[in-house]
mmCIF file of C-alpha atoms in Angstrom:
data_model
loop_
_atom_site.group_PDB
_atom_site.id
_atom_site.type_symbol
_atom_site.label_atom_id
_atom_site.label_comp_id
_atom_site.label_asym_id
_atom_site.label_seq_id
_atom_site.Cartn_x
_atom_site.Cartn_y
_atom_site.Cartn_z
ATOM 1 C CA VAL A 1106 0.394 0.629 38.475
ATOM 2 C CA LEU A 1107 -0.412 -1.282 41.675
ATOM 3 C CA LYS A 1108 -0.306 -4.766 40.221
ATOM 4 C CA GLU A 1109 1.923 -6.319 37.640
ATOM 5 C CA HIS A 1110 -0.012 -7.841 34.841
ATOM 6 C CA GLU A 1111 0.653 -9.318 31.457
ATOM 7 C CA GLN A 1112 0.148 -6.966 28.559
ATOM 8 C CA VAL A 1113 -1.313 -8.278 25.341
ATOM 9 C CA ALA A 1114 1.017 -7.370 22.499
ATOM 10 C CA GLN A 1115 -0.390 -6.102 19.229
ATOM 11 C CA PRO A 1116 -0.318 -9.005 16.746
ATOM 12 C CA THR A 1117 2.099 -8.477 13.865
ATOM 13 C CA MET A 1118 2.398 -9.774 10.339
ATOM 14 C CA ARG A 1119 4.789 -9.592 7.402
ATOM 15 C CA SER A 1120 3.910 -7.219 4.596
ATOM 16 C CA MET A 1121 5.407 -5.649 1.513
ATOM 17 C CA VAL A 1122 5.628 -1.993 2.517
ATOM 18 C CA LEU A 1123 6.277 0.787 0.045
ATOM 19 C CA MET A 1124 7.801 3.816 1.784
ATOM 20 C CA GLU A 1125 8.806 5.801 -1.294
ATOM 21 C CA TYR A 1126 7.442 6.208 -4.820
ATOM 22 C CA LYS A 1127 9.765 6.671 -7.756
ATOM 23 C CA ASP A 1128 9.846 9.818 -9.845
ATOM 24 C CA PRO A 1129 9.776 8.506 -13.429
ATOM 25 C CA SER A 1130 11.298 10.644 -16.148
ATOM 26 C CA LYS A 1131 9.002 12.516 -18.506
ATOM 27 C CA SER A 1132 10.239 10.605 -21.540
ATOM 28 C CA LEU A 1133 8.150 8.022 -23.353
ATOM 29 C CA ASP A 1134 10.415 5.459 -21.710
ATOM 30 C CA SER A 1135 9.299 6.591 -18.245
ATOM 31 C CA PHE A 1136 7.533 3.397 -17.227
ATOM 32 C CA PRO A 1137 10.327 0.897 -17.866
ATOM 33 C CA ALA A 1138 12.889 3.388 -16.580
ATOM 34 C CA ALA A 1139 10.969 3.817 -13.337
ATOM 35 C CA MET A 1140 10.592 0.076 -12.981
ATOM 36 C CA ARG A 1141 14.321 -0.414 -13.388
ATOM 37 C CA VAL A 1142 14.891 2.057 -10.548
ATOM 38 C CA LEU A 1143 12.350 0.283 -8.381
ATOM 39 C CA LEU A 1144 13.886 -3.124 -9.016
ATOM 40 C CA ALA A 1145 17.301 -1.804 -8.011
ATOM 41 C CA ASP A 1146 16.114 -0.859 -4.537
ATOM 42 C CA ASP A 1147 15.263 -2.789 -1.397
ATOM 43 C CA ASP A 1148 11.488 -2.230 -1.526
ATOM 44 C CA PHE A 1149 10.762 -5.941 -1.765
ATOM 45 C CA THR A 1150 11.840 -7.173 1.665
ATOM 46 C CA PRO A 1151 8.734 -8.125 3.697
ATOM 47 C CA LYS A 1152 8.539 -5.997 6.835
ATOM 48 C CA ALA A 1153 7.027 -6.717 10.233
ATOM 49 C CA VAL A 1154 4.007 -4.445 10.780
ATOM 50 C CA ASP A 1155 0.944 -4.397 13.025
ATOM 51 C CA ARG A 1156 -1.721 -6.798 11.912
ATOM 52 C CA PRO A 1157 -4.929 -4.882 11.067
ATOM 53 C CA SER A 1158 -8.187 -5.514 12.893
ATOM 54 C CA PRO A 1159 -11.490 -5.514 11.005
ATOM 55 C CA ALA A 1160 -13.654 -2.500 11.647
ATOM 56 C CA LEU A 1161 -17.412 -2.249 11.234
ATOM 57 C CA GLY A 1162 -18.498 -4.201 8.149
ATOM 58 C CA GLN A 1163 -15.014 -5.544 7.429
ATOM 59 C CA ILE A 1164 -13.386 -8.969 7.167
ATOM 60 C CA LEU A 1165 -9.816 -9.894 8.061
ATOM 61 C CA ILE A 1166 -8.477 -12.442 5.544
ATOM 62 C CA LYS A 1167 -5.464 -14.631 6.113
ATOM 63 C CA THR A 1168 -3.822 -14.449 2.717
ATOM 64 C CA TRP A 1169 -3.036 -17.707 0.952
ATOM 65 C CA ALA A 1170 -2.456 -16.302 -2.533
ATOM 66 C CA ALA A 1171 -2.321 -12.858 -4.155
ATOM 67 C CA ALA A 1172 -2.050 -12.106 -7.867
ATOM 68 C CA ILE A 1173 -0.104 -9.299 -9.453
ATOM 69 C CA ASN A 1174 -1.518 -7.154 -12.273
ATOM 70 C CA PRO A 1175 -0.012 -4.492 -14.552
ATOM 71 C CA ILE A 1176 -1.568 -1.813 -12.337
ATOM 72 C CA ASP A 1177 0.606 -2.934 -9.389
ATOM 73 C CA VAL A 1178 3.758 -2.317 -11.395
ATOM 74 C CA LYS A 1179 2.555 1.088 -12.566
ATOM 75 C CA VAL A 1180 1.521 2.190 -9.064
ATOM 76 C CA THR A 1181 4.738 1.142 -7.356
ATOM 77 C CA ALA A 1182 6.854 2.651 -10.123
ATOM 78 C CA GLY A 1183 5.138 6.024 -9.631
ATOM 79 C CA ASP A 1184 3.830 5.997 -13.176
ATOM 80 C CA LEU A 1185 0.241 6.884 -12.303
ATOM 81 C CA HIS A 1186 1.094 9.928 -10.198
ATOM 82 C CA VAL A 1187 2.450 11.833 -13.197
ATOM 83 C CA GLY A 1188 1.247 12.530 -16.703
ATOM 84 C CA GLY A 1189 -2.185 13.777 -15.686
ATOM 85 C CA ALA A 1190 -3.350 10.620 -13.886
ATOM 86 C CA GLY A 1191 -2.741 12.210 -10.506
ATOM 87 C CA TRP A 1192 -3.170 9.087 -8.394
ATOM 88 C CA ALA A 1193 -2.548 9.615 -4.694
ATOM 89 C CA GLN A 1194 0.581 8.086 -3.175
ATOM 90 C CA PRO A 1195 -0.207 7.036 0.385
ATOM 91 C CA ILE A 1196 2.728 6.194 2.635
ATOM 92 C CA PRO A 1197 3.132 3.481 3.789
ATOM 93 C CA PHE A 1198 1.425 1.487 1.045
ATOM 94 C CA THR A 1199 1.082 -2.264 0.558
ATOM 95 C CA PRO A 1200 0.520 -3.191 -3.108
ATOM 96 C CA GLY A 1201 -1.720 -5.974 -4.365
ATOM 97 C CA TYR A 1202 -5.407 -5.844 -5.245
ATOM 98 C CA ASP A 1203 -6.343 -9.509 -5.851
ATOM 99 C CA VAL A 1204 -6.427 -11.735 -2.788
ATOM 100 C CA ALA A 1205 -7.610 -15.227 -1.873
ATOM 101 C CA GLY A 1206 -7.486 -16.759 1.569
ATOM 102 C CA VAL A 1207 -9.370 -17.764 4.691
ATOM 103 C CA VAL A 1208 -11.528 -15.608 6.940
ATOM 104 C CA GLU A 1209 -9.570 -14.952 10.126
ATOM 105 C CA GLN A 1210 -11.803 -12.482 11.920
ATOM 106 C CA LEU A 1211 -15.125 -10.692 11.369
ATOM 107 C CA GLY A 1212 -15.854 -7.094 12.187
ATOM 108 C CA ASP A 1213 -19.143 -6.027 13.754
ATOM 109 C CA GLY A 1214 -22.139 -6.079 11.446
ATOM 110 C CA VAL A 1215 -20.817 -8.743 9.060
ATOM 111 C CA ALA A 1216 -23.329 -11.402 8.055
ATOM 112 C CA GLY A 1217 -23.044 -14.343 5.663
ATOM 113 C CA PHE A 1218 -19.453 -15.223 6.543
ATOM 114 C CA GLN A 1219 -17.796 -17.161 9.325
ATOM 115 C CA VAL A 1220 -14.234 -17.741 10.474
ATOM 116 C CA GLY A 1221 -12.613 -20.381 8.289
ATOM 117 C CA ASP A 1222 -14.533 -19.572 5.095
ATOM 118 C CA GLU A 1223 -12.413 -19.715 1.940
ATOM 119 C CA VAL A 1224 -12.865 -16.401 0.129
ATOM 120 C CA PHE A 1225 -11.465 -14.154 -2.588
ATOM 121 C CA ALA A 1226 -11.836 -10.532 -3.648
ATOM 122 C CA SER A 1227 -10.426 -7.636 -5.619
ATOM 123 C CA ASN A 1228 -9.839 -4.658 -3.337
ATOM 124 C CA TRP A 1229 -10.896 -1.991 -5.830
ATOM 125 C CA ALA A 1230 -13.710 0.520 -6.127
ATOM 126 C CA LEU A 1231 -17.036 -0.926 -5.017
ATOM 127 C CA ASP A 1232 -19.812 -0.917 -7.588
ATOM 128 C CA GLU A 1233 -22.228 1.683 -6.286
ATOM 129 C CA GLY A 1234 -23.878 2.427 -9.618
ATOM 130 C CA GLN A 1235 -21.100 4.595 -11.057
ATOM 131 C CA PHE A 1236 -20.256 4.103 -14.742
ATOM 132 C CA ILE A 1237 -16.655 3.023 -14.232
ATOM 133 C CA GLY A 1238 -14.576 2.227 -11.209
ATOM 134 C CA GLN A 1239 -11.674 3.970 -9.560
ATOM 135 C CA HIS A 1240 -8.882 2.766 -7.333
ATOM 136 C CA ASP A 1241 -9.123 5.182 -4.408
ATOM 137 C CA ASP A 1242 -12.509 4.646 -2.819
ATOM 138 C CA ASN A 1243 -11.241 4.648 0.760
ATOM 139 C CA VAL A 1244 -13.367 7.625 1.837
ATOM 140 C CA PRO A 1245 -15.924 6.580 4.500
ATOM 141 C CA ASP A 1246 -19.597 6.841 3.641
ATOM 142 C CA SER A 1247 -22.606 6.916 5.923
ATOM 143 C CA LYS A 1248 -22.720 3.122 6.381
ATOM 144 C CA PHE A 1249 -19.318 1.419 6.230
ATOM 145 C CA PRO A 1250 -15.707 2.515 5.911
ATOM 146 C CA LYS A 1251 -14.613 1.630 2.378
ATOM 147 C CA GLY A 1252 -10.900 1.124 2.709
ATOM 148 C CA PRO A 1253 -8.204 0.232 2.677
ATOM 149 C CA ILE A 1254 -7.280 -0.108 -0.986
ATOM 150 C CA GLY A 1255 -4.666 -2.603 -2.086
ATOM 151 C CA GLY A 1256 -2.980 -4.489 0.734
ATOM 152 C CA ALA A 1257 -2.939 -8.014 -0.726
ATOM 153 C CA PHE A 1258 0.833 -8.539 -0.605
ATOM 154 C CA ALA A 1259 0.780 -9.259 3.106
ATOM 155 C CA GLU A 1260 0.038 -12.165 5.418
ATOM 156 C CA TYR A 1261 -3.308 -10.626 6.317
ATOM 157 C CA CYS A 1262 -5.598 -8.269 4.408
ATOM 158 C CA VAL A 1263 -8.665 -6.430 5.648
ATOM 159 C CA LEU A 1264 -11.521 -5.621 3.249
ATOM 160 C CA PRO A 1265 -15.133 -4.482 3.413
ATOM 161 C CA ALA A 1266 -17.323 -7.596 3.532
ATOM 162 C CA ASN A 1267 -19.382 -6.323 0.586
ATOM 163 C CA LYS A 1268 -16.314 -6.777 -1.648
ATOM 164 C CA VAL A 1269 -15.717 -10.414 -0.695
ATOM 165 C CA SER A 1270 -16.969 -13.608 -2.375
ATOM 166 C CA LYS A 1271 -16.734 -17.220 -1.278
ATOM 167 C CA LYS A 1272 -14.329 -19.549 -3.086
ATOM 168 C CA HIS A 1273 -15.624 -22.879 -4.401
ATOM 169 C CA PRO A 1274 -13.768 -25.913 -2.970
ATOM 170 C CA LYS A 1275 -12.892 -27.116 -6.486
ATOM 171 C CA VAL A 1276 -11.050 -23.895 -7.257
ATOM 172 C CA THR A 1277 -7.522 -23.342 -5.950
ATOM 173 C CA PHE A 1278 -6.455 -20.258 -4.079
ATOM 174 C CA GLU A 1279 -4.063 -19.353 -6.909
ATOM 175 C CA GLN A 1280 -6.857 -19.513 -9.429
ATOM 176 C CA ALA A 1281 -9.244 -17.514 -7.247
ATOM 177 C CA ALA A 1282 -6.646 -14.784 -6.748
ATOM 178 C CA GLY A 1283 -5.766 -14.798 -10.428
ATOM 179 C CA VAL A 1284 -9.276 -14.346 -11.802
ATOM 180 C CA SER A 1285 -10.559 -11.317 -9.898
ATOM 181 C CA MET A 1286 -9.290 -8.161 -11.568
ATOM 182 C CA VAL A 1287 -8.893 -9.563 -15.082
ATOM 183 C CA GLY A 1288 -12.167 -11.457 -14.975
ATOM 184 C CA LEU A 1289 -14.196 -8.554 -13.617
ATOM 185 C CA THR A 1290 -12.659 -6.177 -16.149
ATOM 186 C CA ALA A 1291 -13.372 -8.470 -19.098
ATOM 187 C CA MET A 1292 -16.903 -9.343 -17.968
ATOM 188 C CA GLN A 1293 -17.932 -5.739 -17.369
ATOM 189 C CA ALA A 1294 -16.292 -4.423 -20.549
ATOM 190 C CA LEU A 1295 -18.144 -7.012 -22.632
ATOM 191 C CA ARG A 1296 -21.373 -6.014 -20.882
ATOM 192 C CA PHE A 1297 -20.646 -2.436 -21.905
ATOM 193 C CA LEU A 1298 -20.244 -3.633 -25.498
ATOM 194 C CA SER A 1299 -23.687 -5.312 -25.283
ATOM 195 C CA ILE A 1300 -22.374 -8.475 -26.888
ATOM 196 C CA GLU A 1301 -25.045 -10.910 -28.070
ATOM 197 C CA ALA A 1302 -24.948 -14.438 -29.448
ATOM 198 C CA GLY A 1303 -23.928 -14.567 -33.096
ATOM 199 C CA GLN A 1304 -22.158 -11.215 -33.117
ATOM 200 C CA LYS A 1305 -18.528 -10.787 -34.155
ATOM 201 C CA VAL A 1306 -16.192 -9.609 -31.393
ATOM 202 C CA LEU A 1307 -12.536 -8.674 -31.688
ATOM 203 C CA VAL A 1308 -10.223 -8.853 -28.671
ATOM 204 C CA LEU A 1309 -6.978 -6.934 -29.078
ATOM 205 C CA GLY A 1310 -4.313 -8.537 -26.921
ATOM 206 C CA GLY A 1311 -5.626 -12.053 -26.483
ATOM 207 C CA ALA A 1312 -2.556 -13.158 -24.521
ATOM 208 C CA GLY A 1313 -3.002 -10.618 -21.764
ATOM 209 C CA GLY A 1314 -4.923 -11.342 -18.601
ATOM 210 C CA VAL A 1315 -8.001 -9.350 -19.591
ATOM 211 C CA GLY A 1316 -7.829 -10.384 -23.247
ATOM 212 C CA PHE A 1317 -7.610 -14.065 -22.390
ATOM 213 C CA MET A 1318 -10.603 -13.776 -20.075
ATOM 214 C CA GLY A 1319 -12.502 -11.615 -22.572
ATOM 215 C CA ALA A 1320 -12.098 -14.103 -25.412
ATOM 216 C CA GLN A 1321 -13.420 -16.917 -23.248
ATOM 217 C CA LEU A 1322 -16.349 -14.956 -21.845
ATOM 218 C CA ALA A 1323 -17.370 -13.652 -25.285
ATOM 219 C CA ARG A 1324 -17.401 -17.217 -26.573
ATOM 220 C CA LEU A 1325 -19.511 -18.326 -23.625
ATOM 221 C CA ALA A 1326 -21.954 -15.562 -24.610
ATOM 222 C CA GLY A 1327 -22.250 -17.141 -28.050
ATOM 223 C CA ALA A 1328 -20.223 -14.592 -29.986
ATOM 224 C CA GLU A 1329 -17.874 -15.326 -32.872
ATOM 225 C CA VAL A 1330 -14.597 -14.244 -31.343
ATOM 226 C CA TYR A 1331 -11.403 -13.067 -33.011
ATOM 227 C CA ALA A 1332 -8.259 -12.291 -31.014
ATOM 228 C CA THR A 1333 -4.877 -10.837 -31.889
ATOM 229 C CA ALA A 1334 -1.774 -12.776 -30.954
ATOM 230 C CA SER A 1335 1.829 -13.244 -32.049
ATOM 231 C CA ALA A 1336 3.767 -16.290 -33.140
ATOM 232 C CA ARG A 1337 5.011 -16.572 -29.548
ATOM 233 C CA THR A 1338 1.541 -16.461 -27.956
ATOM 234 C CA LYS A 1339 -0.724 -17.961 -30.614
ATOM 235 C CA ASP A 1340 -0.814 -21.464 -29.114
ATOM 236 C CA TYR A 1341 -1.786 -20.012 -25.743
ATOM 237 C CA VAL A 1342 -4.504 -17.736 -27.139
ATOM 238 C CA ALA A 1343 -5.820 -20.552 -29.328
ATOM 239 C CA GLN A 1344 -6.875 -22.342 -26.132
ATOM 240 C CA THR A 1345 -9.767 -19.862 -25.841
ATOM 241 C CA GLY A 1346 -11.244 -21.061 -29.142
ATOM 242 C CA ALA A 1347 -10.941 -17.605 -30.690
ATOM 243 C CA ILE A 1348 -10.051 -17.161 -34.352
ATOM 244 C CA LEU A 1349 -6.483 -15.865 -34.332
ATOM 245 C CA ILE A 1350 -5.086 -12.828 -36.101
ATOM 246 C CA ASP A 1351 -1.281 -12.639 -36.030
ATOM 247 C CA TYR A 1352 -0.725 -8.915 -35.600
ATOM 248 C CA THR A 1353 2.912 -9.261 -36.622
ATOM 249 C CA GLN A 1354 1.869 -10.541 -40.038
ATOM 250 C CA GLU A 1355 -1.434 -8.799 -40.845
ATOM 251 C CA LYS A 1356 -3.510 -5.799 -39.894
ATOM 252 C CA TRP A 1357 -6.794 -6.724 -38.239
ATOM 253 C CA TYR A 1358 -8.483 -3.601 -39.618
ATOM 254 C CA GLU A 1359 -7.596 -4.547 -43.206
ATOM 255 C CA LYS A 1360 -8.995 -8.095 -43.197
ATOM 256 C CA GLY A 1361 -12.423 -7.106 -44.449
ATOM 257 C CA ILE A 1362 -14.157 -8.350 -41.299
ATOM 258 C CA THR A 1363 -16.881 -6.174 -39.804
ATOM 259 C CA PHE A 1364 -17.053 -6.460 -36.038
ATOM 260 C CA ASP A 1365 -19.979 -5.655 -33.751
ATOM 261 C CA GLY A 1366 -17.734 -4.914 -30.791
ATOM 262 C CA ILE A 1367 -14.037 -4.429 -30.105
ATOM 263 C CA LEU A 1368 -12.344 -4.873 -26.744
ATOM 264 C CA ASP A 1369 -8.875 -3.293 -26.701
ATOM 265 C CA ALA A 1370 -6.916 -5.037 -23.970
ATOM 266 C CA ALA A 1371 -3.526 -4.177 -25.432
ATOM 267 C CA GLY A 1372 -3.334 -0.398 -25.876
ATOM 268 C CA GLU A 1373 -2.213 -0.852 -29.465
ATOM 269 C CA ALA A 1374 -1.152 2.427 -31.112
ATOM 270 C CA ASN A 1375 -3.949 4.036 -33.140
ATOM 271 C CA ALA A 1376 -6.300 1.180 -32.318
ATOM 272 C CA PHE A 1377 -9.280 3.482 -31.807
ATOM 273 C CA GLU A 1378 -8.858 5.239 -35.163
ATOM 274 C CA ASN A 1379 -8.268 1.939 -36.908
ATOM 275 C CA ALA A 1380 -11.371 0.490 -35.284
ATOM 276 C CA LYS A 1381 -13.477 2.837 -37.403
ATOM 277 C CA LYS A 1382 -12.344 0.846 -40.436
ATOM 278 C CA ALA A 1383 -13.471 -2.475 -38.990
ATOM 279 C CA LEU A 1384 -16.382 -1.708 -36.658
ATOM 280 C CA ARG A 1385 -19.916 -1.729 -38.026
ATOM 281 C CA HIS A 1386 -21.869 1.518 -37.931
ATOM 282 C CA GLY A 1387 -23.407 1.653 -34.497
ATOM 283 C CA GLY A 1388 -20.964 -0.863 -33.019
ATOM 284 C CA SER A 1389 -19.235 -0.424 -29.676
ATOM 285 C CA TYR A 1390 -15.643 -0.098 -28.533
ATOM 286 C CA ALA A 1391 -14.012 -0.365 -25.097
ATOM 287 C CA SER A 1392 -10.364 0.036 -24.169
ATOM 288 C CA ILE A 1393 -8.788 -0.778 -20.846
ATOM 289 C CA ALA A 1394 -5.372 0.424 -21.974
ATOM 290 C CA SER A 1395 -5.853 3.687 -23.885
ATOM 291 C CA PHE A 1396 -7.650 6.950 -23.205
ATOM 292 C CA ASP A 1397 -8.078 7.645 -26.935
ATOM 293 C CA PRO A 1398 -11.870 7.012 -26.949
ATOM 294 C CA GLY A 1399 -12.344 9.287 -23.932
ATOM 295 C CA MET A 1400 -14.728 8.590 -21.062
ATOM 296 C CA GLU A 1401 -18.065 9.781 -22.469
ATOM 297 C CA PRO A 1402 -19.675 6.616 -23.882
ATOM 298 C CA THR A 1403 -21.959 8.371 -26.395
ATOM 299 C CA ALA A 1404 -19.454 10.985 -27.551
ATOM 300 C CA HIS A 1405 -18.785 9.110 -30.782
ATOM 301 C CA ALA A 1406 -22.411 8.403 -31.723
ATOM 302 C CA PRO A 1407 -23.856 7.626 -34.149
ATOM 303 C CA ARG A 1408 -20.692 6.093 -35.675
ATOM 304 C CA MET A 1409 -20.261 4.124 -32.461
ATOM 305 C CA THR A 1410 -23.163 3.559 -30.119
ATOM 306 C CA ASN A 1411 -20.789 3.358 -27.173
ATOM 307 C CA ALA A 1412 -17.048 3.925 -26.954
ATOM 308 C CA THR A 1413 -14.965 4.570 -23.877
ATOM 309 C CA PHE A 1414 -11.929 3.907 -21.759
ATOM 310 C CA TYR A 1415 -13.132 1.419 -19.184
ATOM 311 C CA LEU A 1416 -12.093 0.760 -15.583
ATOM 312 C CA TYR A 1417 -13.723 -2.088 -13.711
ATOM 313 C CA LYS A 1418 -15.647 -2.086 -10.415
ATOM 314 C CA ASN A 1419 -15.718 -4.567 -7.598
ATOM 315 C CA ASN A 1420 -19.052 -6.357 -7.908
ATOM 316 C CA VAL A 1421 -19.717 -9.400 -5.752
ATOM 317 C CA ALA A 1422 -22.370 -10.772 -8.114
ATOM 318 C CA ASP A 1423 -19.837 -10.693 -10.946
ATOM 319 C CA GLN A 1424 -17.184 -12.276 -8.728
ATOM 320 C CA ASP A 1425 -19.654 -15.035 -7.812
ATOM 321 C CA GLU A 1426 -20.393 -15.653 -11.499
ATOM 322 C CA LEU A 1427 -16.703 -15.935 -12.311
ATOM 323 C CA MET A 1428 -16.309 -18.429 -9.485
ATOM 324 C CA ARG A 1429 -19.248 -20.476 -10.790
ATOM 325 C CA LEU A 1430 -17.718 -20.619 -14.255
ATOM 326 C CA LEU A 1431 -14.364 -21.674 -12.827
ATOM 327 C CA ALA A 1432 -15.916 -24.366 -10.653
ATOM 328 C CA GLU A 1433 -17.863 -25.722 -13.622
ATOM 329 C CA GLU A 1434 -14.650 -25.637 -15.698
ATOM 330 C CA LYS A 1435 -16.219 -23.397 -18.317
ATOM 331 C CA LEU A 1436 -13.629 -20.693 -17.637
ATOM 332 C CA VAL A 1437 -9.911 -21.269 -17.105
ATOM 333 C CA VAL A 1438 -6.993 -19.411 -15.632
ATOM 334 C CA ARG A 1439 -3.449 -20.423 -16.432
ATOM 335 C CA ILE A 1440 -0.981 -19.882 -13.627
ATOM 336 C CA GLU A 1441 2.296 -18.899 -15.302
ATOM 337 C CA LYS A 1442 4.389 -19.046 -12.138
ATOM 338 C CA THR A 1443 4.079 -18.852 -8.367
ATOM 339 C CA PHE A 1444 6.461 -16.956 -6.109
ATOM 340 C CA PRO A 1445 7.220 -17.285 -2.379
ATOM 341 C CA PHE A 1446 6.652 -14.405 0.031
ATOM 342 C CA THR A 1447 10.313 -13.454 0.328
ATOM 343 C CA LYS A 1448 12.447 -10.577 -0.915
ATOM 344 C CA ASP A 1449 13.570 -12.587 -3.939
ATOM 345 C CA GLY A 1450 10.056 -13.873 -4.476
ATOM 346 C CA LEU A 1451 8.522 -10.406 -4.527
ATOM 347 C CA ARG A 1452 11.259 -9.128 -6.803
ATOM 348 C CA GLY A 1453 10.669 -12.032 -9.166
ATOM 349 C CA LEU A 1454 6.928 -11.415 -9.091
ATOM 350 C CA PHE A 1455 7.336 -7.785 -10.175
ATOM 351 C CA GLU A 1456 9.998 -8.639 -12.749
ATOM 352 C CA ALA A 1457 7.762 -11.254 -14.326
ATOM 353 C CA GLN A 1458 4.823 -8.841 -14.554
ATOM 354 C CA ALA A 1459 6.950 -5.952 -15.805
ATOM 355 C CA SER A 1460 8.460 -8.118 -18.560
ATOM 356 C CA GLY A 1461 5.148 -8.197 -20.433
ATOM 357 C CA LYS A 1462 5.971 -11.707 -21.632
ATOM 358 C CA SER A 1463 3.838 -13.837 -19.328
ATOM 359 C CA THR A 1464 1.183 -16.125 -20.757
ATOM 360 C CA GLY A 1465 -0.901 -16.511 -17.643
ATOM 361 C CA LYS A 1466 -1.049 -15.115 -14.156
ATOM 362 C CA ASN A 1467 1.870 -14.647 -11.796
ATOM 363 C CA VAL A 1468 0.833 -15.347 -8.235
ATOM 364 C CA LEU A 1469 2.360 -14.754 -4.808
ATOM 365 C CA VAL A 1470 1.846 -17.800 -2.556
ATOM 366 C CA LEU A 1471 1.844 -17.179 1.192
ATOM 367 C CA LYS A 1472 0.523 -20.526 2.390
ATOM 368 C CA GLU A 1473 1.835 -23.976 1.549
ATOM 369 C CA HIS A 1474 -0.997 -26.147 0.312
ATOM 370 C CA GLU A 1475 -1.794 -28.633 -2.410
ATOM 371 C CA GLN A 1476 -1.768 -26.897 -5.778
ATOM 372 C CA VAL A 1477 -1.410 -27.527 -9.472
ATOM 373 C CA ALA A 1478 2.104 -26.456 -10.375
ATOM 374 C CA GLY A 1479 2.198 -24.768 -13.762
ATOM 375 C CA GLY A 1480 -0.094 -25.624 -16.642
ATOM 376 C CA TRP A 1481 -3.855 -25.367 -16.564
ATOM 377 C CA ILE A 1482 -6.057 -25.093 -13.527
ATOM 378 C CA GLY A 1483 -9.446 -26.102 -14.822
ATOM 379 C CA ARG A 1484 -9.205 -29.203 -16.942
ATOM 380 C CA ASN A 1485 -12.144 -29.128 -19.316
ATOM 381 C CA LEU A 1486 -10.784 -26.524 -21.690
ATOM 382 C CA CYS A 1487 -12.441 -28.321 -24.621
ATOM 383 C CA MET A 1488 -15.782 -26.935 -23.404
ATOM 384 C CA LEU A 1489 -14.667 -23.603 -24.868
ATOM 385 C CA GLN A 1490 -14.035 -24.990 -28.317
#
């Protein structure tokens, strides 16, 4: 070195970094047991790491909000590596699939976006024509690198541009982050069920994120919607305009109602077998929470035209449609609680999701900005009724 010069340091950021996965027991209580172990450790302290740079076809997003989903709890607790699921466990790993923020930097080859755009996305398998999605699509193809997967619980997140949608100014960052995974799952599952106006649709688990979205979207399609709820959640689920069935007081499959389609968003025990008592001949069934129907859609024909376990895909056109419905206040997302990007905040975020008691989305907030605290984001709920 013949001349002293100033070196440019690699930019850093704070990120939740998972360096170890738990080894849940093989008992039926494995999931909560594993989560208890996880919550007892120090995995939740944000760490300083190198800030990623967008590669070809990628966008670097400065994260303003990131929503947690049940899948985040299962992944971090090690639950999806065992029991036949066989999910990979990359180290280090940053959880979080649903992100909303502002474009910070564009990689080469990106068109249609500019620095400063408000955007949102779900960093999941890209829709490339496959039947259902998968979580681990970070294998490069001939055009663009696909990864990384997850990564939303950090100050910056890099995603392929073809997974990213623009956020409408009327929609908050919390709402945009909260709608992605649950909205895409519900929309695509209902499409699989081929729901038409005037048909009867049953949503099992109306209080869950997917169930709440599914009941609204089915009503917007003109269906007559029924949804299961409990005494604790019935007022919340009633906001969708669905006809309520209190599953603690009555059995939905013994009410004498014949449904054209059933969306199982709860994983209720024996739901698939019981559906045969309530689904019309040739009806359709989709579950996002149970493998009981298998993954061959026509395997149960002719009793059921289509029946399957369903996993969503990232589809920008679907994301754009969800954003349109939110902006027009035809679709709503309730934010249950927001959490700061701190050790205690991350721990609280995971505890809230793992409790299974939330009525609405739990969202990590990384940027201070004007927001609606609690309650409904999207005022014109009466449009659904």
